[in-house]
Amino acid sequence: MIVLCLVFFSFFMSALVSRTVFDRLPHLEDEMAYVYQARVFARGDVVIDRPEPWNAYWQPFVIGYEETGTAFSKYTPGWSLLLAMGVTLGQMWVINAFCAALTVALVYRLGREVFSEDVGVIAAGLVAFSPMALLLNGSLMGHTSALLMVTLFMFAFWRVTQGKRALLWGTLAGVALGMLVMTRAITAVGISAPFIIYSGWRVIAVIYHTVSRDREGLPESQHIPAEFTPEPAYYAKSTRRLAFWSTLLPLVVLSVVTVSFSLAVPVYNNAATGDPTLNLYTLVWEYDQIGFGTCCGRSSLPDRGGEGHTLVKGIRHARFDLSLMAADLFGWARGTVDEDVQAHLQVQSDYFPLLGLSWILIPLGLILGMRYRWAQVWVVAGLLWIFVPFVADMDFLRTSNTQIRDWLIVLGVWMLLPPMVFTLTPLNDRRAVWTWLLAGVIVGLVGVHLAYWIGSQRYSTRYYFEALPAFALISALPIAWLLQHADRMRKLAIYGVFGLVLIWSLYAYSTPRIDALHDFNFISTAQIDAVEARREDDRPVLVIVSFAPELGNDTIIRWRSYGSLMGVTSPYRDSEIVAVRNSISSESVREQLIAQFPDRQVIDLYVNGNDAWFADELPVD
């Protein structure tokens, strides 16, 4: 009953945040592109013909590709395909709400089956009340669907390792991981890395045990005692071979299905540009690539030094993002989210002003999860290796790419030790194995994003969001340990305190933290309502956005000035409101646009930078 309430709570909060904070409109450039492509997919198309003049129909992160005459989103197609179902339903927010609710349910099932009932319940509560989740679940970003795919992949992988219906679960794991690749490819790399490593060691262990036991058999030329018949040896060998294939085949199925779904990315790229290998991100910004050096990052531009992305910059972004995640993860922080903190959340991307405490249970959770003494020593050593340089603010984190590389190599070797021991020895304890896998998800996701040239804080630290189930399950272990050693009354008291902490975080942290994004980027229904108020009859409306240099100090039209109208404009230009821009304030361009929409009422909007005025609002000399 508690978990069912958490599932419905997650769905309800997604609906509430999407309506009250985001007005169910795209607020980020990313969301604009996702919604644009979802509307294209909903009509049964992959791309559309590039409309002309393209500058009039431009949207952020939507590409009008001259070589093929097509228009499309720069993003991989996974999230837009799912969002297209919401477009068809007329309620795009519903998709993230369903994904959020299903994620809570799956986190509970994974925690219950791998660890205990209490771990499942506590982790589900942490995920449902997480400020990161509450924020992103209410948006039109693809991270919530990616979170569902990550959780489904982990749960299906768990079932694969249990052997029953392994091929079916391997197929489902492949579908989830393939959809994750289609949605957030770099996230898929970081999330899957520990599972690939563990699976590789499992296969090696089965081969090792099969070969070593076969060698223990008697040579054919040696006399076999009468009491030792060939049948037991034959069946023992057959059983070992069966163990090998039962381990390998589900992993092969998982891999094949993953690759099959992942092929949607080059297919989409080919439909858009004619080149299946082209990185569509580079069609917007040439430097928008993953990696290090002069190929990648805004700092690769000549006017910014030309150095490109480095490990030092990657660590700096990680430190900024993790400082916010330490608070946003569960809403546990020292301090109050006041107006100054809200202002920081709206415009800054450096160290978060509040001291986040959401990580407080993770070290103890790792120690409790690793039951063996050697593994607990491994945890302590690793945590010291990771945290001491940050706490001491060692110089090499800010100055030396080489020392950071060596530091990360040692961390990587440290991470590889437990799966080798677990698979090659009798210590294959599921609790310890999954504690390592969950830790690997966190390390892998943070680590892989070191190679991306920019951090992410505006919609929380969304690059790390898909590790939320791992954080929640590990953090649940210490509370579950207390429950395990408590009588009935104390158990009720612990659950009561835990529930109060969740409610307090919702009230004291999550509410003001998420409300900081209300009307973010100047987008709300107010501008749409203003257009509706100027309707003269039942005709659809054409809003012509013209640049007005005399009204401000900016030199261009910025998309935020009419982003609300852009968010309701169909790529097919047949929506009730169509917004187009006349960036050079040319009368001939204006007449050309009007001629394309002869049956629409024309409303003029004049813009300078992010500010906008309707014709009847212009200042009078």
Coordinates of C-alpha atoms in Angstrom, one line a residue:
M1 CA 0.0 0.0 0.0
I2 CA 2.8 2.4 0.9
V3 CA 4.5 1.8 -2.5
L4 CA 1.3 2.2 -4.4
C5 CA 0.8 5.6 -2.7
L6 CA 4.3 6.5 -3.7
V7 CA 3.6 5.6 -7.3
F8 CA 0.5 7.7 -7.4
F9 CA 2.3 10.5 -5.6
S10 CA 5.0 10.6 -8.3
F11 CA 2.4 10.7 -11.1
F12 CA 0.4 13.4 -9.3
M13 CA 3.5 15.6 -8.6
S14 CA 4.5 15.3 -12.2
A15 CA 1.2 16.6 -13.3
L16 CA 1.3 19.4 -10.6
V17 CA 4.8 20.6 -11.4
S18 CA 4.2 20.5 -15.2
R19 CA 1.1 22.6 -14.8
T20 CA 2.0 25.1 -12.0
V21 CA 5.7 25.6 -12.7
F22 CA 6.2 24.9 -16.4
D23 CA 2.7 25.6 -17.8
R24 CA 3.1 22.4 -19.8
L25 CA 5.3 24.4 -22.3
P26 CA 8.9 23.8 -23.3
H27 CA 11.2 26.2 -21.4
L28 CA 14.7 25.1 -22.6
E29 CA 16.2 25.0 -26.1
D30 CA 16.4 21.3 -25.7
E31 CA 12.7 21.0 -25.0
M32 CA 11.9 23.1 -28.0
A33 CA 13.7 20.7 -30.2
Y34 CA 12.3 17.6 -28.6
V35 CA 8.7 18.9 -29.0
Y36 CA 9.3 19.9 -32.6
Q37 CA 10.6 16.4 -33.5
A38 CA 7.8 14.7 -31.5
R39 CA 5.2 16.6 -33.5
V40 CA 6.9 15.4 -36.7
F41 CA 7.0 11.8 -35.5
A42 CA 3.3 12.0 -34.5
R43 CA 2.4 12.8 -38.1
G44 CA 4.3 9.6 -39.2
D45 CA 7.3 11.5 -40.7
V46 CA 10.9 11.3 -39.8
V47 CA 11.9 14.7 -41.1
I48 CA 10.0 17.4 -42.9
D49 CA 10.8 19.7 -45.8
R50 CA 12.7 22.8 -44.7
P51 CA 10.4 25.7 -44.9
E52 CA 11.5 28.9 -46.6
P53 CA 12.6 31.5 -45.7
W54 CA 14.3 29.3 -43.1
N55 CA 15.3 32.2 -40.8
A56 CA 11.6 32.9 -40.3
Y57 CA 10.9 29.4 -39.0
W58 CA 14.1 28.8 -37.1
Q59 CA 13.9 27.3 -33.6
P60 CA 16.8 26.5 -31.2
F61 CA 18.5 23.2 -31.8
V62 CA 16.3 22.6 -34.9
I63 CA 18.3 22.2 -38.0
G64 CA 17.3 23.3 -41.5
Y65 CA 19.8 21.3 -43.5
E66 CA 20.4 23.0 -46.9
E67 CA 22.1 20.0 -48.5
T68 CA 19.0 17.8 -48.2
G69 CA 16.3 20.5 -47.8
T70 CA 15.1 18.9 -44.5
A71 CA 14.3 20.2 -41.0
F72 CA 14.8 18.1 -37.9
S73 CA 16.0 18.1 -34.3
K74 CA 19.6 17.7 -33.5
Y75 CA 18.9 15.1 -30.8
T76 CA 18.8 11.4 -31.1
P77 CA 15.2 10.2 -31.7
G78 CA 14.4 8.1 -28.6
W79 CA 12.7 10.7 -26.4
S80 CA 10.9 12.4 -29.2
L81 CA 9.5 9.0 -30.3
L82 CA 8.0 8.5 -26.8
L83 CA 6.9 12.1 -26.6
A84 CA 5.1 11.7 -29.9
M85 CA 2.6 9.5 -28.1
G86 CA 1.8 12.5 -25.8
V87 CA 1.4 14.7 -28.8
T88 CA -1.1 12.2 -30.2
L89 CA -3.0 12.2 -26.9
G90 CA -2.9 15.9 -26.7
Q91 CA -1.2 15.8 -23.3
M92 CA 2.6 15.7 -23.6
W93 CA 3.2 15.8 -19.9
V94 CA 1.5 12.4 -19.4
I95 CA 4.5 10.5 -20.8
N96 CA 7.0 11.7 -18.2
A97 CA 4.3 11.3 -15.5
F98 CA 3.9 7.6 -16.4
C99 CA 7.6 7.1 -16.7
A100 CA 8.1 8.6 -13.2
A101 CA 5.4 6.4 -11.6
L102 CA 6.8 3.2 -13.3
T103 CA 10.3 4.1 -12.1
V104 CA 9.2 4.3 -8.5
A105 CA 7.5 0.9 -8.8
L106 CA 10.6 -0.7 -10.4
V107 CA 13.0 0.8 -7.8
Y108 CA 10.9 -0.9 -5.1
R109 CA 10.9 -4.3 -6.9
L110 CA 14.6 -4.1 -7.5
G111 CA 15.4 -3.1 -3.9
R112 CA 13.0 -5.8 -2.5
E113 CA 14.4 -8.7 -4.6
V114 CA 18.0 -7.9 -4.3
F115 CA 18.2 -6.6 -0.7
S116 CA 15.0 -6.6 1.3
E117 CA 11.4 -5.3 1.5
D118 CA 12.5 -2.3 3.6
V119 CA 15.2 -1.3 1.2
G120 CA 12.7 -1.4 -1.6
V121 CA 10.2 0.8 0.2
I122 CA 12.8 3.3 1.4
A123 CA 14.5 3.6 -1.9
A124 CA 11.1 4.1 -3.7
G125 CA 10.3 6.9 -1.2
L126 CA 13.6 8.6 -1.8
V127 CA 13.1 8.5 -5.6
A128 CA 9.5 9.7 -5.4
F129 CA 10.4 12.7 -3.2
S130 CA 13.7 13.6 -4.8
P131 CA 13.8 17.2 -5.9
M132 CA 15.7 16.3 -9.0
A133 CA 12.9 13.9 -9.9
L134 CA 10.1 16.2 -9.0
L135 CA 11.6 18.9 -11.2
L136 CA 12.5 16.8 -14.3
N137 CA 9.4 14.7 -14.1
G138 CA 7.3 17.9 -14.6
S139 CA 9.4 19.1 -17.6
L140 CA 9.4 18.0 -21.2
M141 CA 13.0 16.8 -21.1
G142 CA 14.0 13.2 -21.8
H143 CA 15.7 12.4 -18.6
T144 CA 12.7 10.9 -16.8
S145 CA 12.2 8.4 -19.7
A146 CA 15.9 7.7 -19.6
L147 CA 15.6 7.1 -15.8
L148 CA 12.9 4.5 -16.5
M149 CA 15.0 2.8 -19.1
V150 CA 18.0 2.6 -16.7
T151 CA 15.8 1.2 -13.9
L152 CA 14.1 -1.3 -16.2
F153 CA 17.5 -2.4 -17.6
M154 CA 18.9 -3.0 -14.1
F155 CA 15.8 -4.9 -13.0
A156 CA 15.8 -7.1 -16.1
F157 CA 19.6 -7.7 -15.7
W158 CA 18.9 -8.8 -12.2
R159 CA 16.4 -11.3 -13.4
V160 CA 18.8 -12.5 -16.1
T161 CA 21.3 -13.4 -13.4
Q162 CA 18.7 -15.5 -11.6
G163 CA 18.4 -17.9 -14.6
K164 CA 14.6 -18.2 -14.8
R165 CA 13.3 -17.1 -18.2
A166 CA 16.8 -15.5 -18.8
L167 CA 16.3 -15.1 -22.5
L168 CA 13.1 -13.2 -22.1
W169 CA 14.6 -10.9 -19.5
G170 CA 17.7 -10.5 -21.6
T171 CA 15.5 -9.3 -24.4
L172 CA 13.8 -6.8 -22.1
A173 CA 17.1 -5.6 -20.8
G174 CA 18.3 -5.1 -24.4
V175 CA 15.1 -3.1 -25.3
A176 CA 15.6 -0.9 -22.3
L177 CA 19.3 -0.3 -22.9
G178 CA 18.7 0.2 -26.7
M179 CA 16.1 2.8 -25.9
L180 CA 18.5 4.5 -23.5
V181 CA 21.1 4.6 -26.4
M182 CA 18.4 6.2 -28.6
T183 CA 17.6 8.7 -25.9
R184 CA 20.9 9.5 -24.2
A185 CA 23.8 7.7 -25.7
I186 CA 26.6 8.9 -23.4
T187 CA 24.4 8.0 -20.4
A188 CA 24.0 4.5 -21.8
V189 CA 27.8 4.2 -21.9
G190 CA 28.3 5.2 -18.3
I191 CA 25.3 3.2 -16.9
S192 CA 26.2 0.0 -18.8
A193 CA 29.9 -0.1 -18.1
P194 CA 29.8 -1.9 -14.7
F195 CA 27.3 -4.4 -16.1
I196 CA 29.5 -5.1 -19.1
I197 CA 32.5 -5.6 -16.8
Y198 CA 30.6 -7.9 -14.4
S199 CA 29.1 -9.9 -17.3
G200 CA 32.5 -10.3 -18.9
W201 CA 33.9 -11.7 -15.6
R202 CA 30.9 -14.0 -15.3
V203 CA 31.6 -15.5 -18.7
I204 CA 35.3 -15.9 -17.9
A205 CA 34.4 -17.5 -14.5
V206 CA 32.1 -20.1 -16.2
I207 CA 34.8 -20.9 -18.8
Y208 CA 37.4 -21.2 -16.1
H209 CA 35.3 -23.5 -13.9
T210 CA 34.3 -25.6 -16.8
V211 CA 37.8 -26.1 -18.1
S212 CA 39.3 -26.7 -14.6
R213 CA 36.7 -29.3 -13.7
D214 CA 37.0 -31.0 -17.1
R215 CA 40.7 -31.4 -16.4
E216 CA 39.9 -33.1 -13.1
G217 CA 38.4 -36.0 -15.1
L218 CA 40.3 -39.2 -15.8
P219 CA 42.2 -39.6 -19.1
E220 CA 40.4 -42.0 -21.5
S221 CA 43.4 -44.4 -21.4
Q222 CA 43.3 -44.7 -17.7
H223 CA 41.4 -47.6 -16.0
I224 CA 38.0 -46.5 -14.6
P225 CA 37.0 -48.3 -11.4
A226 CA 33.8 -50.4 -11.7
E227 CA 31.9 -48.2 -9.2
F228 CA 32.6 -45.1 -11.2
T229 CA 30.3 -45.3 -14.3
P230 CA 30.6 -42.9 -17.2
E231 CA 27.1 -41.6 -16.8
P232 CA 27.8 -39.2 -13.8
A233 CA 30.9 -37.8 -15.5
Y234 CA 28.9 -37.3 -18.7
Y235 CA 26.1 -35.5 -16.9
A236 CA 28.5 -33.4 -14.9
K237 CA 30.2 -32.3 -18.0
S238 CA 26.9 -31.6 -19.7
T239 CA 25.8 -29.6 -16.7
R240 CA 28.9 -27.5 -16.9
R241 CA 28.4 -26.8 -20.6
L242 CA 24.8 -26.0 -19.9
A243 CA 25.9 -23.5 -17.3
F244 CA 28.2 -21.9 -19.9
W245 CA 25.5 -21.5 -22.5
S246 CA 22.8 -20.4 -20.0
T247 CA 25.2 -17.6 -18.9
L248 CA 26.3 -16.6 -22.4
L249 CA 23.1 -16.7 -24.4
P250 CA 21.0 -14.2 -22.4
L251 CA 24.0 -11.8 -22.7
V252 CA 24.2 -12.3 -26.4
V253 CA 20.5 -11.7 -26.8
L254 CA 20.8 -8.6 -24.6
S255 CA 23.6 -7.3 -26.8
V256 CA 21.9 -8.1 -30.1
V257 CA 18.7 -6.4 -29.1
T258 CA 20.5 -3.3 -27.7
V259 CA 22.5 -2.9 -31.0
S260 CA 19.3 -3.4 -33.0
F261 CA 17.5 -0.6 -31.2
S262 CA 20.6 1.6 -31.3
L263 CA 20.5 1.4 -35.1
A264 CA 17.6 3.8 -35.0
V265 CA 20.2 6.6 -34.4
P266 CA 22.1 6.2 -37.7
V267 CA 18.9 5.5 -39.5
Y268 CA 17.5 8.9 -38.2
N269 CA 20.8 10.6 -39.1
N270 CA 20.7 9.2 -42.6
A271 CA 17.1 10.3 -43.1
A272 CA 18.0 13.8 -41.9
T273 CA 21.3 14.4 -43.7
G274 CA 22.1 11.4 -45.9
D275 CA 25.1 10.6 -43.6
P276 CA 24.3 7.9 -40.9
T277 CA 27.6 8.7 -39.1
L278 CA 27.2 12.5 -38.9
N279 CA 27.0 14.0 -35.4
L280 CA 24.0 16.2 -35.7
Y281 CA 25.1 18.3 -32.6
T282 CA 28.0 19.7 -34.7
L283 CA 25.5 21.2 -37.2
V284 CA 24.5 23.7 -34.5
W285 CA 27.9 24.1 -32.8
E286 CA 30.9 22.6 -34.5
Y287 CA 32.6 22.2 -31.1
D288 CA 29.7 20.3 -29.5
Q289 CA 31.5 16.9 -29.3
I290 CA 32.5 14.5 -26.6
G291 CA 36.2 14.2 -26.0
F292 CA 39.3 16.2 -25.2
G293 CA 41.5 18.6 -27.1
T294 CA 40.9 21.2 -29.8
C295 CA 37.9 19.3 -31.3
C296 CA 35.7 19.8 -28.4
G297 CA 34.2 22.6 -26.3
R298 CA 33.6 26.3 -26.6
S299 CA 37.2 26.9 -25.5
S300 CA 38.4 25.3 -28.7
L301 CA 37.3 28.5 -30.6
P302 CA 40.2 30.8 -31.5
D303 CA 38.7 33.8 -29.5
R304 CA 38.6 31.6 -26.4
G305 CA 42.1 30.3 -26.5
G306 CA 41.8 27.3 -28.8
E307 CA 42.8 24.8 -26.1
G308 CA 39.5 22.9 -26.1
H309 CA 38.2 20.6 -23.4
T310 CA 40.5 19.1 -20.8
L311 CA 40.3 16.9 -17.8
V312 CA 40.9 19.9 -15.5
K313 CA 37.8 21.5 -17.0
G314 CA 35.9 18.3 -16.7
I315 CA 36.7 18.0 -13.0
R316 CA 35.8 21.7 -12.5
H317 CA 32.3 21.1 -14.0
A318 CA 31.9 17.9 -12.0
R319 CA 32.7 19.8 -8.8
F320 CA 30.1 22.5 -9.6
D321 CA 27.5 20.0 -10.5
L322 CA 28.1 17.6 -7.6
S323 CA 27.8 20.5 -5.2
L324 CA 24.2 21.1 -6.4
M325 CA 23.4 17.4 -6.6
A326 CA 24.5 17.0 -3.0
A327 CA 21.4 19.1 -2.1
D328 CA 19.1 18.3 -5.0
L329 CA 19.4 14.5 -4.7
F330 CA 17.1 14.2 -1.7
G331 CA 16.6 17.8 -0.6
W332 CA 18.8 17.5 2.4
A333 CA 20.9 20.7 2.8
R334 CA 22.1 23.1 5.4
G335 CA 20.5 26.4 4.8
T336 CA 17.4 27.8 3.3
V337 CA 16.3 28.2 -0.3
D338 CA 15.7 32.0 -0.2
E339 CA 15.5 34.5 -3.0
D340 CA 19.3 34.7 -3.3
V341 CA 19.5 30.9 -3.8
Q342 CA 16.7 31.0 -6.2
A343 CA 18.5 33.7 -8.2
H344 CA 21.6 31.5 -8.2
L345 CA 19.6 28.6 -9.6
Q346 CA 18.3 30.8 -12.4
V347 CA 21.5 32.2 -13.7
Q348 CA 24.6 30.6 -12.1
S349 CA 26.4 27.3 -12.8
D350 CA 29.2 27.2 -10.2
Y351 CA 29.3 26.1 -6.6
F352 CA 25.8 25.8 -5.0
P353 CA 25.5 28.2 -2.1
L354 CA 24.0 25.7 0.3
L355 CA 25.8 22.7 1.8
G356 CA 24.2 19.6 0.5
L357 CA 23.8 16.7 2.8
S358 CA 22.0 14.2 0.6
W359 CA 25.1 12.0 0.3
I360 CA 25.3 11.4 4.1
L361 CA 24.1 7.8 4.0
I362 CA 26.0 6.7 1.0
P363 CA 29.4 5.7 2.6
L364 CA 27.6 3.7 5.3
G365 CA 25.4 2.1 2.7
L366 CA 28.4 1.0 0.7
I367 CA 30.1 -0.5 3.8
L368 CA 26.9 -2.3 4.8
G369 CA 26.3 -3.6 1.3
M370 CA 29.8 -5.0 1.1
R371 CA 29.5 -7.7 3.7
Y372 CA 33.0 -9.0 3.6
R373 CA 35.8 -7.4 5.6
W374 CA 38.1 -7.1 2.6
A375 CA 35.3 -5.5 0.6
Q376 CA 34.6 -3.0 3.3
V377 CA 38.3 -2.1 3.4
W378 CA 38.0 -1.6 -0.4
V379 CA 35.1 0.8 0.1
V380 CA 36.9 2.9 2.7
A381 CA 40.1 3.0 0.7
G382 CA 38.2 4.0 -2.5
L383 CA 36.2 6.7 -0.7
L384 CA 39.3 8.2 0.7
W385 CA 40.9 8.1 -2.7
I386 CA 38.0 10.0 -4.2
F387 CA 37.1 12.5 -1.5
V388 CA 40.4 13.5 0.1
P389 CA 41.6 15.4 -3.0
F390 CA 38.2 17.3 -3.2
V391 CA 38.0 18.1 0.5
A392 CA 41.6 19.2 0.7
D393 CA 41.2 21.1 -2.6
M394 CA 44.4 19.7 -3.9
D395 CA 46.1 21.8 -6.6
F396 CA 46.3 19.0 -9.2
L397 CA 42.5 19.0 -9.6
R398 CA 42.8 22.6 -10.9
T399 CA 46.1 22.5 -12.7
S400 CA 47.3 19.1 -13.9
N401 CA 45.6 17.0 -16.6
T402 CA 48.3 14.3 -16.2
Q403 CA 47.9 13.9 -12.5
I404 CA 44.1 13.8 -12.9
R405 CA 44.5 11.1 -15.5
D406 CA 46.7 9.0 -13.2
W407 CA 44.3 9.6 -10.3
L408 CA 41.4 8.3 -12.5
I409 CA 43.3 5.3 -13.7
V410 CA 43.9 4.2 -10.1
L411 CA 40.2 4.7 -9.4
G412 CA 39.4 2.6 -12.5
V413 CA 41.7 -0.3 -11.4
W414 CA 40.1 0.0 -7.9
M415 CA 36.7 -0.4 -9.4
L416 CA 37.7 -3.6 -11.3
L417 CA 38.8 -5.6 -8.3
P418 CA 35.4 -6.7 -6.7
P419 CA 33.8 -8.3 -9.8
M420 CA 36.9 -10.4 -10.4
V421 CA 36.8 -11.7 -6.8
F422 CA 33.1 -12.2 -6.8
T423 CA 33.0 -14.2 -10.0
L424 CA 36.2 -16.3 -9.7
T425 CA 35.7 -17.3 -6.1
P426 CA 32.7 -18.6 -4.0
L427 CA 32.0 -15.1 -2.7
N428 CA 29.4 -14.3 -5.4
D429 CA 27.0 -12.8 -2.8
R430 CA 24.2 -10.9 -4.6
R431 CA 24.0 -8.1 -2.0
A432 CA 27.7 -7.4 -2.4
V433 CA 27.6 -7.7 -6.1
W434 CA 24.7 -5.3 -6.5
T435 CA 26.3 -2.8 -4.1
W436 CA 29.3 -2.8 -6.4
L437 CA 27.1 -2.5 -9.5
L438 CA 25.1 0.4 -8.1
A439 CA 28.4 2.1 -7.1
G440 CA 29.6 1.4 -10.6
V441 CA 26.6 3.2 -12.1
I442 CA 27.4 6.3 -10.1
V443 CA 31.1 6.3 -10.9
G444 CA 30.5 5.4 -14.5
L445 CA 27.9 8.1 -15.1
V446 CA 29.9 10.9 -13.4
G447 CA 33.1 9.6 -15.1
V448 CA 31.8 9.5 -18.6
H449 CA 30.5 13.0 -18.4
L450 CA 34.0 14.3 -17.6
A451 CA 34.5 14.0 -21.3
Y452 CA 31.8 16.4 -22.1
W453 CA 32.8 20.1 -22.3
I454 CA 30.0 21.6 -20.3
G455 CA 28.2 20.9 -17.0
S456 CA 24.5 21.1 -16.3
Q457 CA 22.7 22.8 -13.4
R458 CA 19.7 24.7 -14.8
Y459 CA 17.3 21.8 -14.6
S460 CA 19.3 20.3 -11.6
T461 CA 22.3 18.2 -12.4
R462 CA 20.5 16.3 -15.0
Y463 CA 23.5 14.7 -16.5
Y464 CA 23.8 12.6 -13.3
F465 CA 20.0 12.2 -12.9
E466 CA 19.9 8.6 -14.2
A467 CA 22.0 7.4 -11.3
L468 CA 19.2 8.4 -8.9
P469 CA 18.0 4.7 -8.3
A470 CA 21.6 3.7 -7.5
F471 CA 21.9 6.6 -5.0
A472 CA 18.5 5.8 -3.4
L473 CA 19.1 2.0 -3.0
I474 CA 22.6 2.5 -1.5
S475 CA 21.2 5.2 0.8
A476 CA 18.4 2.9 1.9
L477 CA 20.7 0.2 3.2
P478 CA 21.6 2.0 6.6
I479 CA 17.9 2.8 7.3
A480 CA 17.0 -0.8 6.5
W481 CA 19.7 -2.1 8.8
L482 CA 18.2 0.0 11.6
L483 CA 14.8 -1.5 10.8
Q484 CA 16.2 -5.0 10.8
H485 CA 17.5 -4.6 14.3
A486 CA 14.4 -2.9 15.7
D487 CA 11.2 -4.3 17.3
R488 CA 7.8 -3.5 15.9
M489 CA 7.3 -0.1 17.8
R490 CA 10.8 1.1 16.9
K491 CA 10.3 0.1 13.4
L492 CA 7.1 2.1 13.2
A493 CA 9.0 5.1 14.8
I494 CA 11.8 4.8 12.2
Y495 CA 9.4 4.8 9.3
G496 CA 7.5 7.7 10.9
V497 CA 10.7 9.8 11.1
F498 CA 11.7 8.8 7.6
G499 CA 8.3 10.0 6.3
L500 CA 8.5 13.3 8.2
V501 CA 12.0 13.9 6.6
L502 CA 10.5 13.3 3.2
I503 CA 7.6 15.6 3.8
W504 CA 9.9 18.3 5.3
S505 CA 12.2 18.1 2.3
L506 CA 9.2 18.6 0.0
Y507 CA 8.0 21.6 1.9
A508 CA 11.3 23.3 2.9
Y509 CA 13.6 22.5 0.0
S510 CA 11.8 21.1 -3.1
T511 CA 9.0 23.6 -3.3
P512 CA 11.1 26.8 -3.3
R513 CA 13.9 25.2 -5.3
I514 CA 11.5 24.1 -8.1
D515 CA 9.5 27.3 -8.0
A516 CA 12.7 29.2 -8.9
L517 CA 12.0 27.9 -12.5
H518 CA 8.5 29.4 -12.7
D519 CA 8.3 31.5 -15.9
F520 CA 12.0 30.5 -16.6
N521 CA 13.4 31.9 -19.8
F522 CA 10.4 34.3 -19.9
I523 CA 8.1 31.5 -21.0
S524 CA 4.5 31.2 -19.7
T525 CA 1.0 31.1 -21.0
A526 CA 0.7 34.9 -20.5
Q527 CA 2.0 35.6 -24.0
I528 CA -0.4 33.0 -25.5
D529 CA -3.3 34.5 -23.6
A530 CA -2.3 37.9 -24.9
V531 CA -2.5 36.7 -28.5
E532 CA -5.9 35.1 -27.8
A533 CA -7.1 38.3 -26.3
R534 CA -6.3 40.1 -29.7
R535 CA -8.2 37.6 -31.8
E536 CA -10.9 39.3 -33.9
D537 CA -12.7 36.2 -35.0
D538 CA -12.4 32.4 -35.3
R539 CA -9.5 32.5 -37.9
P540 CA -6.2 31.0 -36.9
V541 CA -3.5 33.5 -36.0
L542 CA -0.1 34.4 -37.7
V543 CA 2.2 36.3 -35.3
I544 CA 5.0 38.1 -37.1
V545 CA 7.9 38.8 -34.8
S546 CA 9.9 41.8 -36.0
F547 CA 13.2 43.2 -34.7
A548 CA 12.8 46.7 -33.3
P549 CA 16.2 48.2 -32.7
E550 CA 14.7 51.5 -31.4
L551 CA 13.1 49.7 -28.4
G552 CA 16.3 48.5 -26.6
N553 CA 20.0 48.0 -26.6
D554 CA 20.2 44.5 -28.0
T555 CA 21.1 43.8 -31.6
I556 CA 19.0 40.6 -32.3
I557 CA 15.8 38.8 -31.7
R558 CA 16.3 36.3 -29.0
W559 CA 14.2 33.1 -29.0
R560 CA 13.0 33.7 -25.4
S561 CA 11.2 36.8 -26.4
Y562 CA 8.6 34.7 -28.2
G563 CA 9.4 31.2 -26.9
S564 CA 5.9 30.7 -25.5
L565 CA 4.5 31.2 -29.0
M566 CA 7.3 29.1 -30.6
G567 CA 6.3 26.3 -28.2
V568 CA 2.8 26.0 -29.6
T569 CA 3.8 26.5 -33.3
S570 CA 3.5 23.3 -35.3
P571 CA 6.4 22.3 -37.6
Y572 CA 3.7 21.9 -40.3
R573 CA 2.6 25.5 -39.7
D574 CA -1.1 24.4 -39.3
S575 CA -1.5 25.1 -35.6
E576 CA -4.0 27.7 -34.3
I577 CA -1.1 30.0 -33.6
V578 CA 1.9 30.2 -35.9
A579 CA 4.8 32.4 -34.9
V580 CA 7.4 33.5 -37.5
R581 CA 10.1 36.1 -37.3
N582 CA 11.2 38.9 -39.5
S583 CA 14.6 39.4 -38.0
I584 CA 15.6 42.2 -40.4
S585 CA 12.3 44.1 -40.2
S586 CA 11.9 43.9 -43.9
E587 CA 8.5 44.8 -45.4
S588 CA 9.1 42.5 -48.3
V589 CA 9.7 39.6 -45.9
R590 CA 6.6 40.5 -44.0
E591 CA 4.5 40.5 -47.1
Q592 CA 6.1 37.1 -48.2
L593 CA 5.1 35.6 -44.8
I594 CA 1.6 37.0 -45.0
A595 CA 1.2 35.5 -48.5
Q596 CA 2.0 32.1 -47.1
F597 CA -0.9 32.3 -44.7
P598 CA -3.7 34.1 -46.6
D599 CA -6.5 33.0 -44.3
R600 CA -5.0 34.0 -41.0
Q601 CA -5.4 37.0 -38.8
V602 CA -2.0 38.8 -38.6
I603 CA -0.7 40.1 -35.2
D604 CA 2.5 41.9 -35.0
L605 CA 5.0 41.4 -32.1
Y606 CA 8.0 43.7 -31.9
V607 CA 11.1 42.5 -30.1
N608 CA 14.5 43.7 -28.9
G609 CA 16.6 41.0 -27.2
N610 CA 14.3 39.2 -24.7
D611 CA 11.8 41.9 -24.5
A612 CA 8.6 42.0 -26.6
W613 CA 5.7 44.3 -27.3
F614 CA 2.5 43.9 -29.3
A615 CA 1.7 46.6 -31.8
D616 CA -0.9 48.2 -29.4
E617 CA 1.7 48.3 -26.6
L618 CA 4.4 50.2 -28.4
P619 CA 5.4 53.4 -26.7
V620 CA 4.0 56.6 -28.2
D621 CA 6.3 59.5 -28.9

